[in-house]
Coordinates of C-alpha atoms and ligand atoms in Angstrom, one line a residue:
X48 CA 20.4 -7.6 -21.9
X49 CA 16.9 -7.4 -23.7
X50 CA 13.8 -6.1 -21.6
X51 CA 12.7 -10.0 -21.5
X52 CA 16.1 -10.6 -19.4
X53 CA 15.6 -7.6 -17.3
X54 CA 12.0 -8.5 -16.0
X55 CA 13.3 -12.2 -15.9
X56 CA 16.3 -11.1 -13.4
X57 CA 14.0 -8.6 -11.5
X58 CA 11.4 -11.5 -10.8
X59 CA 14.4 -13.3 -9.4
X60 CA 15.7 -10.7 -7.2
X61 CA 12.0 -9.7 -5.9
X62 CA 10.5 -12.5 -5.1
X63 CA 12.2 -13.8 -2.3
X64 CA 11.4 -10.8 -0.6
X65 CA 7.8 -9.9 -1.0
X66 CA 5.1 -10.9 1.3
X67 CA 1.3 -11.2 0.3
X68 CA 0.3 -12.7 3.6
X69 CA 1.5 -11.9 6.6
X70 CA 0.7 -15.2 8.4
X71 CA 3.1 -17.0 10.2
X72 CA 5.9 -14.3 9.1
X73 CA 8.6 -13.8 11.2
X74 CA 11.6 -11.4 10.9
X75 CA 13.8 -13.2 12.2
X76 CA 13.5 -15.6 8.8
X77 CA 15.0 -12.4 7.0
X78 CA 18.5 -12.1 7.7
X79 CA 19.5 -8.7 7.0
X80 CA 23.1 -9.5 5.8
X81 CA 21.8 -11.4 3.1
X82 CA 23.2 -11.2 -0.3
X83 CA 21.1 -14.2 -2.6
X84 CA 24.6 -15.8 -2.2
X85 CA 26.4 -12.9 -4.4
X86 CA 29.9 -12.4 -2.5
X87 CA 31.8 -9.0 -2.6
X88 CA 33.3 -9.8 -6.2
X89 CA 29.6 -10.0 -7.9
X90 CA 29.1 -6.4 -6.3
X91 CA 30.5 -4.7 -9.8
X92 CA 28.1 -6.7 -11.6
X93 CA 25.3 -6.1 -9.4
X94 CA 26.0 -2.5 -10.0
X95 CA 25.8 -2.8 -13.8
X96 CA 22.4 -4.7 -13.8
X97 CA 21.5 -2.2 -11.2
X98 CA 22.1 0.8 -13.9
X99 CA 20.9 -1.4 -16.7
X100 CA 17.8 -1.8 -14.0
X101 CA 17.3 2.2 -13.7
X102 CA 17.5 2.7 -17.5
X103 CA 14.3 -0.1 -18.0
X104 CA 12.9 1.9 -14.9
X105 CA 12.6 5.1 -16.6
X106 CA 11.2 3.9 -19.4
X107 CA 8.9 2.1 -18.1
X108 CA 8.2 5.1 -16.2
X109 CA 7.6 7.1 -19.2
X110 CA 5.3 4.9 -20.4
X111 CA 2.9 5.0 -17.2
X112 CA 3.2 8.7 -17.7
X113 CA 2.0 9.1 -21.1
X114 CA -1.4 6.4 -20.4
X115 CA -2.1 8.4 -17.4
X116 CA -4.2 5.2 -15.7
X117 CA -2.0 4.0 -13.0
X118 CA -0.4 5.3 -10.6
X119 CA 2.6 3.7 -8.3
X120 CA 2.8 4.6 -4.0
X121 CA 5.8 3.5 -2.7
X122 CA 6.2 3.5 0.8
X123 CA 9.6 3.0 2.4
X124 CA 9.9 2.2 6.4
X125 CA 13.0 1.4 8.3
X126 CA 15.1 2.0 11.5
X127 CA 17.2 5.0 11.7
X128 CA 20.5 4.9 9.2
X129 CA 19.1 1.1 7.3
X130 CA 19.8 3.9 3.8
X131 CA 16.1 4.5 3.2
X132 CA 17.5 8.2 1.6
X133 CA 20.1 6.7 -0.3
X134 CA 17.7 4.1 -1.6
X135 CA 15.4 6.5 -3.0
X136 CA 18.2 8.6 -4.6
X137 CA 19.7 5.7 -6.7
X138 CA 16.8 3.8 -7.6
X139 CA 15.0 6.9 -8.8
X140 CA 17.9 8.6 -10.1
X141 CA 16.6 7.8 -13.8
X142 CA 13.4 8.5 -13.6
X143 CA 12.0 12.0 -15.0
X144 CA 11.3 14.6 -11.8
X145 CA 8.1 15.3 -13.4
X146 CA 6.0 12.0 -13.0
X147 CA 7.5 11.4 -9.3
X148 CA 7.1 12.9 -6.3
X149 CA 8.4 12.3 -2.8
X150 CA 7.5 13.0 0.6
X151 CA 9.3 12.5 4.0
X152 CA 6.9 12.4 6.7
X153 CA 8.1 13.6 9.9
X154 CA 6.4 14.0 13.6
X155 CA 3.2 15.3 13.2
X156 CA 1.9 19.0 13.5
X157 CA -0.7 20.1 15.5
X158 CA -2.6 20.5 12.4
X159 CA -1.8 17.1 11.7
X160 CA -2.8 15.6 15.2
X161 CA -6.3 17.2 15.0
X162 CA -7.0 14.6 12.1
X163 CA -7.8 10.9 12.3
X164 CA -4.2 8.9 11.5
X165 CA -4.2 9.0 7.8
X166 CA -5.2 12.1 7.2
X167 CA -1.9 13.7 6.5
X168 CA -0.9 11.1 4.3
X169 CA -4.0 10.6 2.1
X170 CA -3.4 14.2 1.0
X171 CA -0.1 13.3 -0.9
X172 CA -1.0 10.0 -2.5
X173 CA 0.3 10.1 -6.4
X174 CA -1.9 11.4 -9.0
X175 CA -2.7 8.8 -12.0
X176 CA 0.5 8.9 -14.2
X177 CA 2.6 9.2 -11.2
X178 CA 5.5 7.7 -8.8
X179 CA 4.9 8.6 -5.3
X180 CA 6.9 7.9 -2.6
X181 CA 6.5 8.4 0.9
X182 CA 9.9 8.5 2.8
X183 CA 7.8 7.2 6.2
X184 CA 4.2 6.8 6.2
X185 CA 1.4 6.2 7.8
X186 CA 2.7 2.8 9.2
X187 CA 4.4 5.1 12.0
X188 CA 1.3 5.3 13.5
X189 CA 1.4 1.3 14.2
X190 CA 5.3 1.4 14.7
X191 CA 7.0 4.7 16.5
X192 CA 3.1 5.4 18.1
X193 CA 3.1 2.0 19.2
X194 CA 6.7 2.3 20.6
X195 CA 6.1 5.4 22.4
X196 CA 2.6 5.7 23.7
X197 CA 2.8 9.2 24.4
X198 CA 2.3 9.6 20.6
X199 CA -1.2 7.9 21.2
X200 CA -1.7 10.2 23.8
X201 CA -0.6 13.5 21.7
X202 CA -3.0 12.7 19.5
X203 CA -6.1 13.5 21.8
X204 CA -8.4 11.0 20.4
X205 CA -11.8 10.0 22.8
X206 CA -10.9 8.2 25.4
X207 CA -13.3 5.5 25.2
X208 CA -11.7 4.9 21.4
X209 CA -8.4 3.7 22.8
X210 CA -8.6 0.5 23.6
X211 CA -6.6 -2.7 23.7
X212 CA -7.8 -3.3 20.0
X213 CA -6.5 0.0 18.5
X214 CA -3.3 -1.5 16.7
X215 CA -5.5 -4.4 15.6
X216 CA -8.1 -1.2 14.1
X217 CA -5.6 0.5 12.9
X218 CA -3.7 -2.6 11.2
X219 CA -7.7 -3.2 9.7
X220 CA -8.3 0.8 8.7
X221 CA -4.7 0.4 6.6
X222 CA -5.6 -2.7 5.2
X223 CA -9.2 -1.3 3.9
X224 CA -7.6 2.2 2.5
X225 CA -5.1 0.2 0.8
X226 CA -7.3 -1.8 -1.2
X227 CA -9.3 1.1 -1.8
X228 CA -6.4 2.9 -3.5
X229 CA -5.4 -0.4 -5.0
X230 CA -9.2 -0.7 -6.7
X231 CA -8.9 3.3 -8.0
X232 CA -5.8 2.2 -9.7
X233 CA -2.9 3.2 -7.5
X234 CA 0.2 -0.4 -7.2
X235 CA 1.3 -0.2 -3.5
X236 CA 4.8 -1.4 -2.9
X237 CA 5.8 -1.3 0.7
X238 CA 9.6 -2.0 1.9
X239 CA 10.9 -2.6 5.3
X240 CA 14.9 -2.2 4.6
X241 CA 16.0 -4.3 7.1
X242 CA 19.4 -3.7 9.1
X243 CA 20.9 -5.4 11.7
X244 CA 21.9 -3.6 15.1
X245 CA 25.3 -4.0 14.9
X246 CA 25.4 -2.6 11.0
X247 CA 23.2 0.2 12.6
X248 CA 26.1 1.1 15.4
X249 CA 28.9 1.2 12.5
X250 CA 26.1 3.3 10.6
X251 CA 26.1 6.0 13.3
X252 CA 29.8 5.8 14.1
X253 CA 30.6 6.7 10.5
X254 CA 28.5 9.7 10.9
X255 CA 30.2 10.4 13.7
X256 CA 33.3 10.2 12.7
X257 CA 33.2 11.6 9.0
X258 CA 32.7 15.7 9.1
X259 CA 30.3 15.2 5.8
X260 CA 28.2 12.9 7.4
X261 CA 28.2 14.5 10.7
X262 CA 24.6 16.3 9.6
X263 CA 23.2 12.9 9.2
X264 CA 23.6 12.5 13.5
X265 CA 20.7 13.2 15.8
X266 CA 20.8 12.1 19.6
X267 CA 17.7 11.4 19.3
X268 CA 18.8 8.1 17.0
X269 CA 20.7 7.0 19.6
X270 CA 17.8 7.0 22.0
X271 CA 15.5 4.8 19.5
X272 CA 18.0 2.1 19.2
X273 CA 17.9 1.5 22.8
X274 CA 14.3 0.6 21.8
X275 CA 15.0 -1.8 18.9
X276 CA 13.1 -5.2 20.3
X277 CA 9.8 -2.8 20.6
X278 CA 10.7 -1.7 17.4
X279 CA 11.3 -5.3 15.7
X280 CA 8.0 -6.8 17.3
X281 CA 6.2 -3.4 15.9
X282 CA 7.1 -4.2 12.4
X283 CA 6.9 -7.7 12.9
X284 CA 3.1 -7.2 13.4
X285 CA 2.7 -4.4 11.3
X286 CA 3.6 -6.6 8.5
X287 CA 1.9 -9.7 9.6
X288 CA -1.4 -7.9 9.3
X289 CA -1.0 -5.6 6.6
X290 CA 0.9 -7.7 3.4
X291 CA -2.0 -8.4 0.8
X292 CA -1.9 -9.3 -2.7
X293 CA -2.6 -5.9 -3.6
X294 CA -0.1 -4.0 -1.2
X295 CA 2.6 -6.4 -0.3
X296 CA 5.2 -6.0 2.0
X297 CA 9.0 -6.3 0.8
X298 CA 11.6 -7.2 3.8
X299 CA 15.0 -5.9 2.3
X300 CA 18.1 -6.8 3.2
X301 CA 19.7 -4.0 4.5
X302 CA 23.5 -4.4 5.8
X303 CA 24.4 -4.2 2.2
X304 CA 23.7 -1.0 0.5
X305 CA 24.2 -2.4 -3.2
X306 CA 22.4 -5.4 -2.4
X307 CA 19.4 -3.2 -1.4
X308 CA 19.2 -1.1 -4.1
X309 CA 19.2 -4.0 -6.7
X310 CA 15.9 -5.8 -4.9
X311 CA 14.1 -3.0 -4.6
X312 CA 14.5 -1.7 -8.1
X313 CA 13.5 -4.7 -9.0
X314 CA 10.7 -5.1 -6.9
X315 CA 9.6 -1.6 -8.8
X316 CA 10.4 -2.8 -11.8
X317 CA 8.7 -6.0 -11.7
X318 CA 5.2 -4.3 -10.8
X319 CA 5.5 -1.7 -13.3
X320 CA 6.1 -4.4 -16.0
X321 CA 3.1 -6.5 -14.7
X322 CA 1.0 -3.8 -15.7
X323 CA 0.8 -4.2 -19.5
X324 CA 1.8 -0.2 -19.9
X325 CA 2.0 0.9 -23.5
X326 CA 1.9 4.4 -25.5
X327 CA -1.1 5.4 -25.8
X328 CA -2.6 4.4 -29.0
X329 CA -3.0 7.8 -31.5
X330 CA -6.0 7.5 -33.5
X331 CA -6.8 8.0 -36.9
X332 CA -8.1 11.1 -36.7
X333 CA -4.9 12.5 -35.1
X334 CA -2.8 10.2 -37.2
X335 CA -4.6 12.5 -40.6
X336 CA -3.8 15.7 -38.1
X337 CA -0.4 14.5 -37.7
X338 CA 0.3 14.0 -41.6
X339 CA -1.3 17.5 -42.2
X340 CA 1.3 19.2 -39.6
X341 CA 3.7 17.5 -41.3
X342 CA 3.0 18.8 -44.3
X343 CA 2.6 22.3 -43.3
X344 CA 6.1 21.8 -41.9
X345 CA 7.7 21.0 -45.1
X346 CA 6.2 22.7 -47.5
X347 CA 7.5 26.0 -47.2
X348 CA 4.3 27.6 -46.2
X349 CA 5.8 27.8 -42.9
X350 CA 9.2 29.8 -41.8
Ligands
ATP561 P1 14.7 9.9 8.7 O1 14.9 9.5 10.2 O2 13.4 9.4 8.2 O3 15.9 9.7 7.9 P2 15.2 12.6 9.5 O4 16.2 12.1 10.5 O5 15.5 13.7 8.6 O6 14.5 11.5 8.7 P3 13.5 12.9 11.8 O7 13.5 14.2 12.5 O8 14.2 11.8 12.4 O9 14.0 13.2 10.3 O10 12.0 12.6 11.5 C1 11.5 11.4 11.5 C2 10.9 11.1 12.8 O11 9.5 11.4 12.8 C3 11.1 9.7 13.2 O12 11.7 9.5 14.4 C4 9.7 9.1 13.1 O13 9.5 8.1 14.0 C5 8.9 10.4 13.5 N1 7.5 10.2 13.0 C6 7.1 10.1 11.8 N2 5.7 9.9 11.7 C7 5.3 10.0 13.0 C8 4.0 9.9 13.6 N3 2.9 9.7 12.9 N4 4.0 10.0 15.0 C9 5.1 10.3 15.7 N5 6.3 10.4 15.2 C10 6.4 10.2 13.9
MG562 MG1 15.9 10.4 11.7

């Protein structure tokens, strides 16, 4: 496959999924055992364009290394056990350490909680050249906080500032910091990997029930699915009011790992390719510098 047939097949597997504006979205539309009609006997070909998908990745990565303009956020939000780790780990498995970071955001610290909401986050947004990717985000604060209002309460803010408009400030304070890192040069991909409940329950049950996975168990998962409807109307607004142009939402499929894995690397690749990225161009000064090296090199001067 030539790089015109890769971006062509990405733009097909992307597409469906991404979400500029949020109006009149609803989750329900998404189902998350959906597969673009690919049965269990496409999987092995999936896989292959998925590999064949990593290799373009890292090049293209490469590429927005070396130019040093761009940079890439990628934020990845889901329910407990939907394979947001395991996303990360194949997707990226190509691309070089160096020019990606991640970072899994947990409950906040003290530290953390004597900041306005996007403080801890801002600090870890990817330098120019760079992949980052935020395992969790800020959007917790308009999902789990939301969820559990305790949160809100943890986070001692004035009084007289929480009122019945916060999620609708907050949703407005994402949307302006987004387009804000969007105009200093930073492509925002978001992606809600979306699992069902029941995949969820056979999710945990393998953890359970397999010694290597056993780590993977908290009780404490168990206790957030028995919130899932607050959870689903949470993202169902958060996504509503935060997809734009210039940070737009994916809703993955998530029952089916490999079909995950294939729309989101596309979804990466697509956006990377949209932006033109080149070597930089050496000029003819360091061309002559070049030559001279060169020259050095082979003519013996040199040992
Ligand atoms: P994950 O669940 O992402 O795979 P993990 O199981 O290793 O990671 P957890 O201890 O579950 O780690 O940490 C993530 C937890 O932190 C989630 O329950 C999440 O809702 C919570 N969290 C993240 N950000 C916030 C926040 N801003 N306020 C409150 N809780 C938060
Ligand atoms: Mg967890």
């Amino acid at each position: 496959m030539n790089t015109k047939q890769i971006i062509k097949r990405a733009r097909g597997f992307a597409k469906p999924y991404r979400i500029t504006d949020g109006k009149g979205f609803r989750l329900k539309d998404v189902d998350p055992g959906d597969t673009m009609h690919l049965g269990s006997e496409d999987k092995p070909r999936a896989k292959e364009a998925l590999a064949i998908g990593i290799e373009a990745l890292a090049e293209l990565q490469d590429m927005l290394y070396a130019q040093d303009r761009w940079s890439v956020l990628l934020v990845f939000q889901a329910m407990d056990a939907a394979g947001k780790d395991g996303t990360i780990k194949h997707v990226m498995s190509g691309v070089n350490p160096q020019g990606c970071q991640v970072y899994s955001f947990k409950a906040p610290s003290a530290e953390d909680l004597d900041h306005d909401f996007l403080w801890r986050c801002m600090r870890y947004v990817p330098e120019r050249g760079r992949i980052g990717i935020f395992n969790r985000s800020y959007y917790e604060e308009t999902l789990v906080v939301r969820v559990h209002r305790e949160f809100l309460e943890r986070q001692t803010l004035p009084p007289e500032l929480v009122t019945k408009n916060i999620w609708t400030e907050r949703f407005q304070d994402i949307r302006s910091y987004e387009r804000y890192l969007a105009r200093s040069g930073t492509v925002i991909l978001k992606f809600f990997l979306h699992v069902s409940k029941k995949e969820q329950k056979k999710r945990f049950l393998e953890r359970l029930d397999n010694p290597e996975k056993n780590w993977k168990f908290s009780a404490n998962d168990i206790k957030e699915r028995a919130f899932w409807n607050d959870y689903m109307d949470a993202y169902e607004d958060t996504i509503r009011n935060t997809a734009a142009p210039e940070a737009p939402w994916y809703v993955v499929p998530a029952d089916n790992k490999w079909f995950t894995r294939v729309v989101v690397a596309a979804a990466i690749i697509e956006a990377l390719d949209s932006l033109g990225l080149h070597y930089p161009k050496v000029s003819k000064e360091k061309l002559k510098e070049l030559r001279a090296a060169k020259r050095v090199l082979l003519g013996g001067k040199e040992s």
